Amino acid sequence: MINLFKIKDKKNQDAESANGRPPIKKQSAGELRLHKDISELNLPKTTTISFLNGKDDLMNFEISIRPDEGYYQGGTFMFTFLVPSSYPHEPPKVKCKTKVYHPNIDLEGNVCLNILREDWKPVLNINTIIYGLNHLFTQPNHEDPLNHDAAAVLRDNPRLFETNVRRAMAGGYVGQVHFPRCI
Amino acid sequence: MANSFSEPARWRDLDKLLARCGNIVGPGFEPSPQLRQEIGEFARVLVVGAGGLGCELLKDLALSGFPNIDVIDMDTIEISNLNRQFLFRLQDVGKSKAEVAAKRVMERVSGVNITPHFCRIEEKEIDFYNDFNIIVLGLDSIEARSYINSVACSFLEYDSDDNPIPETIKPMVDGGTEGFKGHARVILPGMTPCFECNIWLFPPQIKFPLCTLAETPRTPAHCIEYAHLIKWDEAHSGKTFEPDDPQHMQWVYTEAVKRAELFGIAGVTYSLTQGVVKNIIPAIASTNAIISASCALEALKIVSGCSKTLSNYMTYNGVEGTHIKVTEFVREKDCLVCGPGTRIDLDTSTTVSQFIEILGEHPKLLLSKPSITHRGNNIYMQSPPILEEMTRSNLQQPLYYLMGKVRKDTVHVSGMAENNGKKSSSLRKLCVVFKGIAAADVATQMDTAGNF
């Protein structure tokens, strides 16, 4: 039981010392877990990270991936991460900011990576996602298409797919769609 | 108007509980005919949420002898609430839930004073929450529960033997419902598991793979999620989707219907669209009533001690018949939110690099390569290099100064901990206390710090 009289006494003490309290900023369990993830990041050499709002906002950041092999070698691709306060119960929201000709990334920047949605588990972390995104560039997958046309070309004519990727990254058209240069 | 709180007849049943002893009373319970009045005078209850559960809770608490209640809710009344949120009428649509609910209960239960707060829970100062003796939660999201839990646990203090100091325990009673299922739980931070200790109990939300939505939709929900997650961005570059904007919802519905027709899928309706997009599970009025009754009773037990509380997690399932079970969950030993943290005594002159050395040698920690954060301020980050560079200059600064010159506070560190010769990555809560600073000095020191 709450001792009501003790509470009454404490109220009076609190009133006297209330001004002495520091202004408290709350740090959620999600932010703390993210702090751990970030402090343990082990980035592949293709990837750099930047924090747009300074060192104290880890919930919003960008990474850039510059694949060193495969179809996308030499291109630079930016992704934004928005980490919800319910992290790691919920995965971060990841979008590709660079318009890319890719079977698993659509022209709006939506990314089809299983661990970002249906296969997310709280034991996964930011590093896992970054490796997953790198994997998308070395192993584009025609079986989980978001860009249907690109997926069909990859499946039926890998040589043409390679040409299309090169053309897109150099800042050209694939079909009717223009891609900004990202090499 | 007669103050009904002084009418004995009205409180006959409650007085039986409060004025008599029994075999299952709480520890230290002293039955007394005055107890009801003392509760009325000293007990302040905060109800978080004035929706389906909140309406029930306000009514139940007001009728259980709590005359001083506050209620906080950021939402306004929608027409679809009226079937179960019985304090609201058609003419209230668009008004604040907290304000209307408070007014209606005060009209019906004389002698009760309910103060509404029409705002987000994060908008209130932390100290606002400290004014209440008990917090009762009628919420529908993990985020909001997690926030209130962390606020309540932030008042908790431990003595030098890591036992919680009773006056600093902020009790919570948490209710929740989903359709015919519900739960009521008692959280006494430091004594029973806090919300964060058992957060893993929540099942993950079911999410469809994006490529299924884009390529091979099979259900009405797939079509709705396609319109919501993919089509919206294509059509509205940069504009964020607002689930509470009826025009946005209508747009998603229309697009979902087109998509469903294209793939020959039947069953996309406006209400299903709302349900899928906002992740709504139909609310059942009777479930709310049952869960709320249990929560109000637990609140009464905690405040008065007239009975032992449930320990500590009741689940109710009314899908087939009625199934009720109480499970006693246990605390997470190293919970970052409610745990005591490892106490470390420092001099005010200790620099961050000296602090890092201390962490490595501390027998309970043996933590190497620590990154340090204090209330959202990243004091030192080992990695990635860009953050290490941004925080490196702090290494030679006194920690006392970087923590805003407080005598005692919580600091979190993550790094490699050594345990039985094995190294593993770990995140630890520390209670840092600076030596040689009397509690009385703090007030004046903070005044100076505030003037920067």
PDB file of N, CA and C in Angstrom, chain A residues 50-91:
ATOM      1  N   SER A  50      26.570   9.221 -42.462  1.00  0.00           N
ATOM      2  CA  SER A  50      26.620  10.609 -41.979  1.00  0.00           C
ATOM      3  C   SER A  50      25.373  10.924 -41.164  1.00  0.00           C
ATOM      4  N   PHE A  51      25.575  11.767 -40.165  1.00  0.00           N
ATOM      5  CA  PHE A  51      24.491  12.151 -39.260  1.00  0.00           C
ATOM      6  C   PHE A  51      24.176  13.615 -39.503  1.00  0.00           C
ATOM      7  N   LEU A  52      23.027  13.852 -40.158  1.00  0.00           N
ATOM      8  CA  LEU A  52      22.728  15.194 -40.649  1.00  0.00           C
ATOM      9  C   LEU A  52      22.433  16.162 -39.513  1.00  0.00           C
ATOM     10  N   ASN A  53      21.905  15.636 -38.396  1.00  0.00           N
ATOM     11  CA  ASN A  53      21.524  16.529 -37.297  1.00  0.00           C
ATOM     12  C   ASN A  53      22.544  16.528 -36.162  1.00  0.00           C
ATOM     13  N   GLY A  54      23.771  16.133 -36.460  1.00  0.00           N
ATOM     14  CA  GLY A  54      24.811  16.191 -35.430  1.00  0.00           C
ATOM     15  C   GLY A  54      24.896  14.917 -34.611  1.00  0.00           C
ATOM     16  N   LYS A  55      25.796  14.927 -33.633  1.00  0.00           N
ATOM     17  CA  LYS A  55      26.155  13.702 -32.916  1.00  0.00           C
ATOM     18  C   LYS A  55      25.059  13.186 -31.984  1.00  0.00           C
ATOM     19  N   ASP A  56      24.094  14.025 -31.627  1.00  0.00           N
ATOM     20  CA  ASP A  56      23.097  13.595 -30.644  1.00  0.00           C
ATOM     21  C   ASP A  56      21.794  13.079 -31.260  1.00  0.00           C
ATOM     22  N   ASP A  57      21.668  13.148 -32.586  1.00  0.00           N
ATOM     23  CA  ASP A  57      20.488  12.564 -33.218  1.00  0.00           C
ATOM     24  C   ASP A  57      20.912  11.359 -34.042  1.00  0.00           C
ATOM     25  N   LEU A  58      20.775  10.179 -33.427  1.00  0.00           N
ATOM     26  CA  LEU A  58      21.149   8.951 -34.137  1.00  0.00           C
ATOM     27  C   LEU A  58      19.954   8.339 -34.856  1.00  0.00           C
ATOM     28  N   MET A  59      18.759   8.892 -34.616  1.00  0.00           N
ATOM     29  CA  MET A  59      17.545   8.294 -35.182  1.00  0.00           C
ATOM     30  C   MET A  59      17.398   8.592 -36.675  1.00  0.00           C
ATOM     31  N   ASN A  60      18.091   9.620 -37.150  1.00  0.00           N
ATOM     32  CA  ASN A  60      18.052   9.981 -38.567  1.00  0.00           C
ATOM     33  C   ASN A  60      19.464   9.988 -39.108  1.00  0.00           C
ATOM     34  N   PHE A  61      19.732   9.148 -40.101  1.00  0.00           N
ATOM     35  CA  PHE A  61      21.059   9.221 -40.710  1.00  0.00           C
ATOM     36  C   PHE A  61      20.996   8.746 -42.151  1.00  0.00           C
ATOM     37  N   GLU A  62      22.093   8.988 -42.854  1.00  0.00           N
ATOM     38  CA  GLU A  62      22.190   8.566 -44.249  1.00  0.00           C
ATOM     39  C   GLU A  62      23.404   7.682 -44.413  1.00  0.00           C
ATOM     40  N   ILE A  63      23.278   6.722 -45.311  1.00  0.00           N
ATOM     41  CA  ILE A  63      24.491   5.992 -45.673  1.00  0.00           C
ATOM     42  C   ILE A  63      24.664   6.095 -47.182  1.00  0.00           C
ATOM     43  N   SER A  64      25.899   5.982 -47.622  1.00  0.00           N
ATOM     44  CA  SER A  64      26.130   5.914 -49.059  1.00  0.00           C
ATOM     45  C   SER A  64      26.909   4.635 -49.344  1.00  0.00           C
ATOM     46  N   ILE A  65      26.454   3.936 -50.372  1.00  0.00           N
ATOM     47  CA  ILE A  65      27.079   2.668 -50.749  1.00  0.00           C
ATOM     48  C   ILE A  65      27.699   2.833 -52.129  1.00  0.00           C
ATOM     49  N   ARG A  66      28.966   2.469 -52.226  1.00  0.00           N
ATOM     50  CA  ARG A  66      29.672   2.510 -53.510  1.00  0.00           C
ATOM     51  C   ARG A  66      30.188   1.094 -53.796  1.00  0.00           C
ATOM     52  N   PRO A  67      29.354   0.300 -54.503  1.00  0.00           N
ATOM     53  CA  PRO A  67      29.714  -1.123 -54.684  1.00  0.00           C
ATOM     54  C   PRO A  67      31.064  -1.269 -55.387  1.00  0.00           C
ATOM     55  N   ASP A  68      31.866  -2.258 -54.941  1.00  0.00           N
ATOM     56  CA  ASP A  68      33.183  -2.458 -55.565  1.00  0.00           C
ATOM     57  C   ASP A  68      33.217  -3.706 -56.444  1.00  0.00           C
ATOM     58  N   GLU A  69      32.048  -4.273 -56.708  1.00  0.00           N
ATOM     59  CA  GLU A  69      31.975  -5.388 -57.664  1.00  0.00           C
ATOM     60  C   GLU A  69      30.554  -5.441 -58.209  1.00  0.00           C
ATOM     61  N   GLY A  70      30.363  -6.272 -59.216  1.00  0.00           N
ATOM     62  CA  GLY A  70      29.021  -6.510 -59.746  1.00  0.00           C
ATOM     63  C   GLY A  70      28.548  -5.434 -60.705  1.00  0.00           C
ATOM     64  N   TYR A  71      27.269  -5.539 -61.080  1.00  0.00           N
ATOM     65  CA  TYR A  71      26.673  -4.645 -62.066  1.00  0.00           C
ATOM     66  C   TYR A  71      26.817  -3.168 -61.688  1.00  0.00           C
ATOM     67  N   TYR A  72      26.784  -2.899 -60.398  1.00  0.00           N
ATOM     68  CA  TYR A  72      26.677  -1.502 -59.941  1.00  0.00           C
ATOM     69  C   TYR A  72      28.019  -0.920 -59.499  1.00  0.00           C
ATOM     70  N   GLN A  73      29.112  -1.607 -59.820  1.00  0.00           N
ATOM     71  CA  GLN A  73      30.437  -1.153 -59.414  1.00  0.00           C
ATOM     72  C   GLN A  73      30.666   0.286 -59.869  1.00  0.00           C
ATOM     73  N   GLY A  74      31.140   1.114 -58.937  1.00  0.00           N
ATOM     74  CA  GLY A  74      31.476   2.498 -59.291  1.00  0.00           C
ATOM     75  C   GLY A  74      30.346   3.490 -59.093  1.00  0.00           C
ATOM     76  N   GLY A  75      29.113   3.013 -58.945  1.00  0.00           N
ATOM     77  CA  GLY A  75      28.011   3.932 -58.681  1.00  0.00           C
ATOM     78  C   GLY A  75      27.976   4.304 -57.199  1.00  0.00           C
ATOM     79  N   THR A  76      27.318   5.424 -56.869  1.00  0.00           N
ATOM     80  CA  THR A  76      27.172   5.803 -55.461  1.00  0.00           C
ATOM     81  C   THR A  76      25.683   5.944 -55.164  1.00  0.00           C
ATOM     82  N   PHE A  77      25.220   5.234 -54.142  1.00  0.00           N
ATOM     83  CA  PHE A  77      23.782   5.191 -53.848  1.00  0.00           C
ATOM     84  C   PHE A  77      23.534   5.607 -52.401  1.00  0.00           C
ATOM     85  N   MET A  78      22.653   6.595 -52.261  1.00  0.00           N
ATOM     86  CA  MET A  78      22.356   7.137 -50.930  1.00  0.00           C
ATOM     87  C   MET A  78      21.079   6.506 -50.381  1.00  0.00           C
ATOM     88  N   PHE A  79      21.100   6.181 -49.084  1.00  0.00           N
ATOM     89  CA  PHE A  79      19.905   5.683 -48.402  1.00  0.00           C
ATOM     90  C   PHE A  79      19.656   6.511 -47.147  1.00  0.00           C
ATOM     91  N   THR A  80      18.377   6.822 -46.876  1.00  0.00           N
ATOM     92  CA  THR A  80      18.054   7.476 -45.606  1.00  0.00           C
ATOM     93  C   THR A  80      17.487   6.437 -44.658  1.00  0.00           C
ATOM     94  N   PHE A  81      17.857   6.573 -43.392  1.00  0.00           N
ATOM     95  CA  PHE A  81      17.332   5.711 -42.328  1.00  0.00           C
ATOM     96  C   PHE A  81      16.539   6.574 -41.367  1.00  0.00           C
ATOM     97  N   LEU A  82      15.328   6.130 -41.072  1.00  0.00           N
ATOM     98  CA  LEU A  82      14.522   6.785 -40.047  1.00  0.00           C
ATOM     99  C   LEU A  82      14.181   5.708 -39.022  1.00  0.00           C
ATOM    100  N   VAL A  83      14.739   5.840 -37.826  1.00  0.00           N
ATOM    101  CA  VAL A  83      14.579   4.789 -36.818  1.00  0.00           C
ATOM    102  C   VAL A  83      13.437   5.184 -35.880  1.00  0.00           C
ATOM    103  N   PRO A  84      12.405   4.360 -35.749  1.00  0.00           N
ATOM    104  CA  PRO A  84      11.278   4.729 -34.890  1.00  0.00           C
ATOM    105  C   PRO A  84      11.626   4.570 -33.417  1.00  0.00           C
ATOM    106  N   SER A  85      10.874   5.250 -32.550  1.00  0.00           N
ATOM    107  CA  SER A  85      11.192   5.162 -31.126  1.00  0.00           C
ATOM    108  C   SER A  85      10.906   3.745 -30.600  1.00  0.00           C
ATOM    109  N   SER A  86      10.115   2.980 -31.355  1.00  0.00           N
ATOM    110  CA  SER A  86       9.819   1.608 -30.936  1.00  0.00           C
ATOM    111  C   SER A  86      10.894   0.613 -31.399  1.00  0.00           C
ATOM    112  N   TYR A  87      11.976   1.115 -31.993  1.00  0.00           N
ATOM    113  CA  TYR A  87      13.103   0.257 -32.358  1.00  0.00           C
ATOM    114  C   TYR A  87      13.640  -0.454 -31.109  1.00  0.00           C
ATOM    115  N   PRO A  88      14.029  -1.698 -31.156  1.00  0.00           N
ATOM    116  CA  PRO A  88      14.083  -2.606 -32.305  1.00  0.00           C
ATOM    117  C   PRO A  88      12.817  -3.454 -32.473  1.00  0.00           C
ATOM    118  N   HIS A  89      11.751  -3.091 -31.747  1.00  0.00           N
ATOM    119  CA  HIS A  89      10.504  -3.827 -31.964  1.00  0.00           C
ATOM    120  C   HIS A  89      10.039  -3.624 -33.409  1.00  0.00           C
ATOM    121  N   GLU A  90      10.224  -2.410 -33.910  1.00  0.00           N
ATOM    122  CA  GLU A  90       9.917  -2.093 -35.306  1.00  0.00           C
ATOM    123  C   GLU A  90      11.228  -1.798 -36.035  1.00  0.00           C
ATOM    124  N   PRO A  91      11.313  -2.189 -37.316  1.00  0.00           N
ATOM    125  CA  PRO A  91      12.543  -1.916 -38.058  1.00  0.00           C
ATOM    126  C   PRO A  91      12.633  -0.443 -38.469  1.00  0.00           C
TER     127      PRO A  91
END
